[in-house]
Tab-separated table of C-alpha atoms in Angstrom:
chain	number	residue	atom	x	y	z
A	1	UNK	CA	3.456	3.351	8.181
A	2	UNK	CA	0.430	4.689	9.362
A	3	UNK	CA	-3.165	4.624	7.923
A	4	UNK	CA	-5.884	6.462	9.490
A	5	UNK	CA	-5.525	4.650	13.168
A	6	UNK	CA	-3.892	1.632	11.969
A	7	UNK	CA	-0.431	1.196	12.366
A	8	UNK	CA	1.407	-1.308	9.526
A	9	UNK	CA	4.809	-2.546	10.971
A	10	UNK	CA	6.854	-5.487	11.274
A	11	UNK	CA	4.622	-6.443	14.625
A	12	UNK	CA	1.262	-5.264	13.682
A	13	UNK	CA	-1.868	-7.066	13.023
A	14	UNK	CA	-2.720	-7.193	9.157
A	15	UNK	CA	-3.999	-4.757	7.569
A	16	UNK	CA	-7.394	-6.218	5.514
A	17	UNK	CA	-8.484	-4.354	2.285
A	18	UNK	CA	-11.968	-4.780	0.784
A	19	UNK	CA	-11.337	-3.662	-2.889
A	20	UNK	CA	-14.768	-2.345	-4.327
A	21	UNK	CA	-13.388	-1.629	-7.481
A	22	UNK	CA	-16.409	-1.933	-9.687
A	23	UNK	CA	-18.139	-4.079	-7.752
A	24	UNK	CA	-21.851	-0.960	-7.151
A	25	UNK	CA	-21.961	-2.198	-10.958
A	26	UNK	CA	-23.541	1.337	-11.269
A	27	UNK	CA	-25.735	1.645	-8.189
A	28	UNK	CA	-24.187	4.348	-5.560
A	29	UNK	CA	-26.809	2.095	-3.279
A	30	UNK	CA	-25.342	-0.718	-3.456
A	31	UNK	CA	-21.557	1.070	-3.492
A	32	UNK	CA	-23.248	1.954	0.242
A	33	UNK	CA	-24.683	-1.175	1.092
A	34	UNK	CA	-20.997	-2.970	0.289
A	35	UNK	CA	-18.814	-0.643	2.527
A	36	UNK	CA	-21.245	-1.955	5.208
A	37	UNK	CA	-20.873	-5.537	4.271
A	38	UNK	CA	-17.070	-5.154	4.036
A	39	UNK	CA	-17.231	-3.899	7.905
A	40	UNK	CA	-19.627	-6.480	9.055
A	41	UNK	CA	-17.124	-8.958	7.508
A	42	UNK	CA	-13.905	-7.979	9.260
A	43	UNK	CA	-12.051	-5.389	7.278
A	44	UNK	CA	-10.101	-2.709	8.113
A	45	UNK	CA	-10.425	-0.656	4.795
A	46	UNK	CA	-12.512	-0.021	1.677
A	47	UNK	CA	-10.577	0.907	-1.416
A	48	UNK	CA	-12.219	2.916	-4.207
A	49	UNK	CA	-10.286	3.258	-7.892
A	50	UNK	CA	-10.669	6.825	-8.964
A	51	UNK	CA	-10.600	7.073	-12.909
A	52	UNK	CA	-13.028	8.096	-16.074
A	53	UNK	CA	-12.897	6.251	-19.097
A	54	UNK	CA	-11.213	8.891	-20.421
A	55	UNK	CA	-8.533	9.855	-18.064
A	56	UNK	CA	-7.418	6.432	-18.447
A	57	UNK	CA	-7.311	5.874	-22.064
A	58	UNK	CA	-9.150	6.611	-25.247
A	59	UNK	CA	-12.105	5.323	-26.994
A	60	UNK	CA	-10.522	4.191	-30.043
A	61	UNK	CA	-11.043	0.309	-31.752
A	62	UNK	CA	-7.767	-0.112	-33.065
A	63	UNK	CA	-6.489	-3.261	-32.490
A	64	UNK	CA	-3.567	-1.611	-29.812
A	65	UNK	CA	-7.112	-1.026	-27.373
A	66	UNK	CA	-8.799	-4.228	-27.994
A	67	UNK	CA	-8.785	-6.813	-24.800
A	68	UNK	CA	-7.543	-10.391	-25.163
A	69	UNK	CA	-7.279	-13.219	-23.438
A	70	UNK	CA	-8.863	-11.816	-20.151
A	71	UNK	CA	-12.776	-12.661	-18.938
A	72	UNK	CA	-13.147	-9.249	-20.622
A	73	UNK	CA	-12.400	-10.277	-24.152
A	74	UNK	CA	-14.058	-8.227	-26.996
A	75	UNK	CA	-14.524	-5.105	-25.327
A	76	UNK	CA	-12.065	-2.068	-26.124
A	77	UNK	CA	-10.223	-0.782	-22.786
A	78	UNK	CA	-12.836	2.311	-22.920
A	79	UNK	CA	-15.941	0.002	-22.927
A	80	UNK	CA	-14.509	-1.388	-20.058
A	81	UNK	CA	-14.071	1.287	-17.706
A	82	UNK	CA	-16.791	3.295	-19.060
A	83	UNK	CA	-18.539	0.236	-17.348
A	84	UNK	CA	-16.439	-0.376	-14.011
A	85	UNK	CA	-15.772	3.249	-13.348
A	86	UNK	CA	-16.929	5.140	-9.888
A	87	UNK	CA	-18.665	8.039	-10.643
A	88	UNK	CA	-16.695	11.086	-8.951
A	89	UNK	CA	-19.594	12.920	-7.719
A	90	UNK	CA	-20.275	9.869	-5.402
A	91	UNK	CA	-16.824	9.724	-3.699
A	92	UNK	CA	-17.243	12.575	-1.364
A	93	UNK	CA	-20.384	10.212	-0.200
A	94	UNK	CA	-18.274	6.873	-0.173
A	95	UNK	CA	-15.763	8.606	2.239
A	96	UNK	CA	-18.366	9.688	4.309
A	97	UNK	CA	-19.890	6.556	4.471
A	98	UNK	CA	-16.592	4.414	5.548
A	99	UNK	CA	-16.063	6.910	8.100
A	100	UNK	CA	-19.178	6.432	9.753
A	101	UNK	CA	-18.397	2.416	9.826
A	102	UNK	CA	-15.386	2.795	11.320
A	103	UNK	CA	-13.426	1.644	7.977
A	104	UNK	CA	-10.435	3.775	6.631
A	105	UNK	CA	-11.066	4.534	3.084
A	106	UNK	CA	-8.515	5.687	-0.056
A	107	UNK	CA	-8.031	5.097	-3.614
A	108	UNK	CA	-5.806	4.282	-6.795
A	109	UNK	CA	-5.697	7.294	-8.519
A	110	UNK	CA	-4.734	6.986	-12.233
A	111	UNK	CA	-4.268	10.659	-13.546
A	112	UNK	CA	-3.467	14.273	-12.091
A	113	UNK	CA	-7.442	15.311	-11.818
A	114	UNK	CA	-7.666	11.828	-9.496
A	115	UNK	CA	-5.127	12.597	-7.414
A	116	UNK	CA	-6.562	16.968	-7.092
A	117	UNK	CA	-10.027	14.633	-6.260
A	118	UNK	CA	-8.769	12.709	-3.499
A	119	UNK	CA	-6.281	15.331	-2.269
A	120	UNK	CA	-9.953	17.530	-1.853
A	121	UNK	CA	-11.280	14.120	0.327
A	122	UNK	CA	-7.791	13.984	2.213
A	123	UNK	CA	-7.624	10.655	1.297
A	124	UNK	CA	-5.423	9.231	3.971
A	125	UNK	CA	-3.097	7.025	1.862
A	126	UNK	CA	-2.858	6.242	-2.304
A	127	UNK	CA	-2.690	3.226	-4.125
A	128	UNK	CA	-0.439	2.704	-7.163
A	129	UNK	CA	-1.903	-0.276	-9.115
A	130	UNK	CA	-0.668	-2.454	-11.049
A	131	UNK	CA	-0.611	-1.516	-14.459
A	132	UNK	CA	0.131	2.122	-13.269
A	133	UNK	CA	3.615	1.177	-11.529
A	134	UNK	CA	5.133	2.229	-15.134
A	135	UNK	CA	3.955	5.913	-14.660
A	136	UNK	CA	6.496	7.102	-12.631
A	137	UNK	CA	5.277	10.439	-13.282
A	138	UNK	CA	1.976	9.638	-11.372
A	139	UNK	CA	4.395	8.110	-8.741
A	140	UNK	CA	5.993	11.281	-8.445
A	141	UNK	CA	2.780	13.499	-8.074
A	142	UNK	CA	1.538	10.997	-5.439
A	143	UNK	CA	4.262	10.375	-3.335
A	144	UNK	CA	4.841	14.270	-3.341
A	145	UNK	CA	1.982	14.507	-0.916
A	146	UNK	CA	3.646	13.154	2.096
A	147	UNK	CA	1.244	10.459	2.781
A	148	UNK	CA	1.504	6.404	2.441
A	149	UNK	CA	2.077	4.920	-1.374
A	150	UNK	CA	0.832	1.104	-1.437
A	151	UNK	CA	2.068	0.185	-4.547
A	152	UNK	CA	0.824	-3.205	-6.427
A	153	UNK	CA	3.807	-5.179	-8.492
A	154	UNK	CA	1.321	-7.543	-10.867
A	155	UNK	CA	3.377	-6.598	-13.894
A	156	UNK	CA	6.671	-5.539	-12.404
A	157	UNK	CA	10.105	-6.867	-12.683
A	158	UNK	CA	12.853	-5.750	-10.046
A	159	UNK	CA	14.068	-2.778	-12.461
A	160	UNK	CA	10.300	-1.945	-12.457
A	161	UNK	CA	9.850	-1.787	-8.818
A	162	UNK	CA	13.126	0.274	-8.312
A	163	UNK	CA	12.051	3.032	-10.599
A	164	UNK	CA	8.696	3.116	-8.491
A	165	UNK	CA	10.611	2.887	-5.365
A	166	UNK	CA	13.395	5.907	-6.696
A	167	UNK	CA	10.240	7.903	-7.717
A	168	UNK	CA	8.919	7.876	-4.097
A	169	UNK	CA	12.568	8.562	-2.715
A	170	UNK	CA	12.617	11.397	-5.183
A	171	UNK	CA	9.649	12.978	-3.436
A	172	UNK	CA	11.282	12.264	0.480
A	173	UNK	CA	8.288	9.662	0.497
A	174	UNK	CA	9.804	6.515	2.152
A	175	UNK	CA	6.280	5.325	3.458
A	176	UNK	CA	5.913	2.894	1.230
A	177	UNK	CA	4.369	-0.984	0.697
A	178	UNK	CA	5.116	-3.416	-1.891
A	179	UNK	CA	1.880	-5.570	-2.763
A	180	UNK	CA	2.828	-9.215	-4.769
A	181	UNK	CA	0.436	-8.894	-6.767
A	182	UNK	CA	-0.658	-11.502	-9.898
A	183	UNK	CA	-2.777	-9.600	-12.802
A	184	UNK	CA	-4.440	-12.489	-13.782
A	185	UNK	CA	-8.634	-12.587	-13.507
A	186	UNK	CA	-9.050	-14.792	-11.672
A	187	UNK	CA	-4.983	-15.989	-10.444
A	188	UNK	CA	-3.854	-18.847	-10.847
A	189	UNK	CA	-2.508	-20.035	-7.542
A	190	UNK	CA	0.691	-21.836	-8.903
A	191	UNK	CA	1.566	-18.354	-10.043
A	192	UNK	CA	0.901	-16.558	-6.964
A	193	UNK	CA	4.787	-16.911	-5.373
A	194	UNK	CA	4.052	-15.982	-2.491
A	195	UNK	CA	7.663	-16.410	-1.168
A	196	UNK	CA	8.247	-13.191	-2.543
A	197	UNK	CA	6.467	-11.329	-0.108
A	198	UNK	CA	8.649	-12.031	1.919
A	199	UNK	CA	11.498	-11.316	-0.682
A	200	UNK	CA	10.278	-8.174	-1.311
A	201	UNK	CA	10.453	-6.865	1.873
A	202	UNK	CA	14.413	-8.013	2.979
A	203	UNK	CA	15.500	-6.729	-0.698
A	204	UNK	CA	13.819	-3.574	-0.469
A	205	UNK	CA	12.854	-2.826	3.319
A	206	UNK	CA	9.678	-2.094	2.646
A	207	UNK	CA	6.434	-3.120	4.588
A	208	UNK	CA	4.895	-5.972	2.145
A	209	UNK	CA	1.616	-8.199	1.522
A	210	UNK	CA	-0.930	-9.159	-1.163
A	211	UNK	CA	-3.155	-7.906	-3.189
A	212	UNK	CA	-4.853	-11.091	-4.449
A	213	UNK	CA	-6.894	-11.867	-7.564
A	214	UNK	CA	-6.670	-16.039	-6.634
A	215	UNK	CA	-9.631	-17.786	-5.467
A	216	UNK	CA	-10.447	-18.198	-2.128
A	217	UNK	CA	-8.311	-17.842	1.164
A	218	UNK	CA	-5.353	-19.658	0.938
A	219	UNK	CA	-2.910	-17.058	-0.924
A	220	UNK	CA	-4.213	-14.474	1.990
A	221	UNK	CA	-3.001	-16.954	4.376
A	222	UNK	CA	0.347	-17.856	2.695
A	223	UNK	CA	1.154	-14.245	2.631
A	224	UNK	CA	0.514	-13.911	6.392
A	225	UNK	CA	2.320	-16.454	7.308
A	226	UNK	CA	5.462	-14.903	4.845
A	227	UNK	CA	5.075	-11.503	6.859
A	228	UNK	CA	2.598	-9.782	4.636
A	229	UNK	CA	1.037	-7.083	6.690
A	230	UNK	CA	-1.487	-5.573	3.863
A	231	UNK	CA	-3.967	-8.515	2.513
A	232	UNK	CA	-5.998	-6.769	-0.524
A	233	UNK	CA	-9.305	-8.483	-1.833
A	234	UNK	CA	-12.050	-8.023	-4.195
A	235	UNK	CA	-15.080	-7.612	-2.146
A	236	UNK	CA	-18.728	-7.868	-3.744
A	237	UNK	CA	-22.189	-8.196	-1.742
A	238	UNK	CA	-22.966	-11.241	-4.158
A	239	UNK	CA	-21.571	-12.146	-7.641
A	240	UNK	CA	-24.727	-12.618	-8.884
A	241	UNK	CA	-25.337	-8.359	-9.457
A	242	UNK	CA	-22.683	-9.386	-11.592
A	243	UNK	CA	-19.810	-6.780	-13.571
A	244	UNK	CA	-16.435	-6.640	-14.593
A	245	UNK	CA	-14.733	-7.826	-11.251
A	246	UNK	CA	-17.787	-10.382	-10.191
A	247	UNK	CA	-16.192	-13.469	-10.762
A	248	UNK	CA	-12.988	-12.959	-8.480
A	249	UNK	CA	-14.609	-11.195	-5.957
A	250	UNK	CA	-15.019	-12.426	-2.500
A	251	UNK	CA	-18.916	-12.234	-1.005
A	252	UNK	CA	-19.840	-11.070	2.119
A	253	UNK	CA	-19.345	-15.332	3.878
A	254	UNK	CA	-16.208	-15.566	1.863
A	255	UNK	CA	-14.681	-12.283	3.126
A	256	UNK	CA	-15.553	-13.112	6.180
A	257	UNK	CA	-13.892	-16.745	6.881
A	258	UNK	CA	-11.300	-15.469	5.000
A	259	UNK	CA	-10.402	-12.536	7.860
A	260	UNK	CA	-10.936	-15.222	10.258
A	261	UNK	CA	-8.468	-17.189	8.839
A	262	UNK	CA	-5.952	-15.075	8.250
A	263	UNK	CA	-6.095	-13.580	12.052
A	264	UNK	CA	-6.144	-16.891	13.698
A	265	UNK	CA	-2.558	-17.408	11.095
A	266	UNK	CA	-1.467	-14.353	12.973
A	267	UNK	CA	-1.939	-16.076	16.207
A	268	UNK	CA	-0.464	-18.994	14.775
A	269	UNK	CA	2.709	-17.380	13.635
A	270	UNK	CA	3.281	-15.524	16.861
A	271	UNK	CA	6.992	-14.794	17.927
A	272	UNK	CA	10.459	-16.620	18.114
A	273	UNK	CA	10.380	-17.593	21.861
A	274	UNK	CA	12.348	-20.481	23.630
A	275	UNK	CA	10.564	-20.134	26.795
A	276	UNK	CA	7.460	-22.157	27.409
A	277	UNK	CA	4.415	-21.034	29.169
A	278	UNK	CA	2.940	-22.065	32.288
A	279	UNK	CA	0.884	-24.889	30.254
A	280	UNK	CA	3.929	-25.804	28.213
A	281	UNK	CA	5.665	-26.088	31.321
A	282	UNK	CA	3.639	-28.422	32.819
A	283	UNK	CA	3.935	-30.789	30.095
A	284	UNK	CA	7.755	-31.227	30.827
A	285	UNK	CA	6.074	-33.557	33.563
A	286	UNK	CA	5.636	-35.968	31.027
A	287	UNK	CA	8.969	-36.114	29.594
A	288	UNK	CA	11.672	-38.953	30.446
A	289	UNK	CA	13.828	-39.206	33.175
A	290	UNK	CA	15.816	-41.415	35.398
A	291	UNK	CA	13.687	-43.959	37.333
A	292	UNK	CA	14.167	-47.087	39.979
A	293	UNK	CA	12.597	-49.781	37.369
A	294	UNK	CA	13.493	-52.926	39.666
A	295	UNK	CA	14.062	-52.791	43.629
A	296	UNK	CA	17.583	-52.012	44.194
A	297	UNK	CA	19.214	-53.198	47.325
A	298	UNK	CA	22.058	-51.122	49.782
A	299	UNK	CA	24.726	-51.400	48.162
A	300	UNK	CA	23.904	-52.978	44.981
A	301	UNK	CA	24.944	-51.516	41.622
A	302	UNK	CA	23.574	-49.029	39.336
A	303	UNK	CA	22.956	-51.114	35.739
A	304	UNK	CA	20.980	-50.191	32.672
A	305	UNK	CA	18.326	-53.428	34.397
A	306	UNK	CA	17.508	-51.329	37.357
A	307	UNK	CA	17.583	-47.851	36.397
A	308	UNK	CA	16.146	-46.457	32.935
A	309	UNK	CA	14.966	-43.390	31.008
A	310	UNK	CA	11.426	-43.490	31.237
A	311	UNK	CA	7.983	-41.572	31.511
A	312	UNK	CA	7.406	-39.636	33.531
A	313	UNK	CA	9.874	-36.499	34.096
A	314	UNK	CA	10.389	-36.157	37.773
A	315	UNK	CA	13.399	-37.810	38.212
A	316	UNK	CA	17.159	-36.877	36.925
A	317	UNK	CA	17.918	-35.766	33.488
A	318	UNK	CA	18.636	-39.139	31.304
A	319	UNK	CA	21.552	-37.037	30.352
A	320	UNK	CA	23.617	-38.220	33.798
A	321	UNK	CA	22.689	-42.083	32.943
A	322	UNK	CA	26.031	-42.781	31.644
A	323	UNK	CA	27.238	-41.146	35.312
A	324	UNK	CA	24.660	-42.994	36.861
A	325	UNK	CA	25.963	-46.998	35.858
A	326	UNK	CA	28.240	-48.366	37.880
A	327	UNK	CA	27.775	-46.297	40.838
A	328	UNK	CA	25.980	-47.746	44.240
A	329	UNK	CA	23.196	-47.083	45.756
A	330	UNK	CA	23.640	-45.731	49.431
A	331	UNK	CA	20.225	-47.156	50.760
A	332	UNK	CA	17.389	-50.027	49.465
A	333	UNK	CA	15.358	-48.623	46.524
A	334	UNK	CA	11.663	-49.046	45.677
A	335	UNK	CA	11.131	-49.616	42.488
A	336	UNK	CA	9.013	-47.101	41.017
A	337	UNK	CA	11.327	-44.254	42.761
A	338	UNK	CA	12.417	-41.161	41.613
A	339	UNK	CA	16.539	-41.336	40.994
A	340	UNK	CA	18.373	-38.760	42.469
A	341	UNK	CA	22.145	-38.250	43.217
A	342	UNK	CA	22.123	-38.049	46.709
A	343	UNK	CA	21.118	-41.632	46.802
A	344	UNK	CA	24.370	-43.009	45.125
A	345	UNK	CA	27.390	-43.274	45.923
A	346	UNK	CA	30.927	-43.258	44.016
A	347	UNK	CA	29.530	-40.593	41.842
């Protein structure tokens, strides 16, 4: 998979995803000023979501649209994203702007006009979320454009995931990422199951990671170190503007140690290797092996009294010991001296 420069493979660094969702609570200013807070703090991408209130639902206050049991209870779904929308007209702007700081940027589309929008922006990749893995016909229309299709599994069950999966197949799209996602606000981390990253990824043989709604940086982490290779995070330049995604968003500090921490897990991780290195090497000198521990005379035998397994490792492997006893030694011996075979005999 390939977004913008990045490539997203088994051996590549993580990708890192500042979500700004509606985090410009309104202001295309501070939209701006948070794409160059997400670069200062280490990411490699700024995602927008790309809705109206009312491609997304209706503004009705039956019960059926009420919210419950979220940090947005009482509002109807409208009221919500008639709040946390971004306005279309500043997109073309947004994309701009993320070019200019070096930062990839796409969107979750979440209706036909969306996608037409970000087709018109050649948005370099899409992003199913989670509530939208359900439409496959939205699937469909996305992965029909030949380009990546992150898609997050919050409220998916396998049968789920394999319709969204067929859908892209369907389309000859097989660039594709599975996200563990939790659509909780904030996550609980005892619900994160993060082994399934990892899951996800030998069941389906997809590229996976995280798109994270816990607190702080440890699910990021976890993910890494279970081969995620996409972390996605709330970003906000300070919770205090406040808005519908505030109070699980990272700020700019937070965003920050948290890419720090999850590249210095990559370096951590690093690859299955039996070799050592040069340093590693070195350190063998400090292993055990087969030293003179009391002066030996010629001729005298080789007993477990005056030749041990011992620090340091210059001497023979204390794998010949058992060899070793019982044998003679063909000259005096210091004690203190290296063992070797050519001074035995009967060996």
């Amino acid at each position: 998979m390939k977004i913008g420069t990045h490539n997203i493979d088994a051996t590549s660094k993580v990708f890192i995803i500042a979500e700004l969702s509606a985090n410009h609570n309104g202001s295309i200013d501070v939209a701006l000023e948070t794409i160059k807070a997400a670069k200062r703090a280490g990411a490699d991408c700024i995602k927008l979501q790309t809705y109206r209130a009312d491609t997304i639902t209706i503004d009705s206050k039956k019960d059926d649209f009420l919210i419950k049991g979220t940090i947005w209870e009482g509002k109807n779904l409208y009221e919500l994203y008639e709040e946390a929308y971004t306005p279309w007209e500043w997109h073309e702007t947004l994309f701009k702007a993320a070019a200019e700081e070096g930062l990839v940027c796409f969107s979750s589309p979440f209706d036909p006009t969306s996608v037409a929008l970000l087709e018109a922006l050649n948005t370099p990749a899409y992003k199913i979320a989670s509530f939208e893995i359900t439409d496959i016909p939205l699937i469909e229309l996305v992965a029909s454009k030949g380009k990546p299709v992150i898609i997050s599994t919050g409220i998916a069950e396998e049968a789920d995931i394999r319709l969204a999966l067929d859908a892209c197949h369907r389309m000859g799209n097989y660039d594709i990422a599975l996200l563990k996602c939790t659509s909780s606000y904030p996550a609980p981390l005892n619900e994160a199951n993060l082994v399934m990253v990892r899951d996800m990824a030998e069941k389906f043989g997809v590229i996976t990671g995280l798109s994270d709604h816990t607190m702080g940086s440890t699910a990021p982490i976890v993910a890494t170190c279970f081969g995620g290779k996409i972390i996605e995070k709330h970003f906000i330049l300070d919770r205090s503007i406040g808005g519908p995604d505030a109070s699980f968003s990272m700020n700019e500090a937070e965003f920050t140690a948290m890419v720090k921490a999850v590249r210095e897990a990559e370096q951590a991780i690093g690859v299955v290797d039996y070799s050592l290195t040069d340093k590693q090497q070195k350190g063998k000198d400090f292993c055990r092996s087969l030293y003179v521990v009391e002066d030996i005379k010629k001729g005298e035998v080789i007993t477990a009294n005056n030749v041990r397994s011992i620090r340091p490792g210059f001497g023979m492997h204390p794998k010949h010991l058992p060899e070793v006893l019982g044998t003679k030694a063909i000259k005096a011996l210091e004690k203190g001296t290296r063992l070797t075979f050519d001074m035995l005999t009967g060996i």
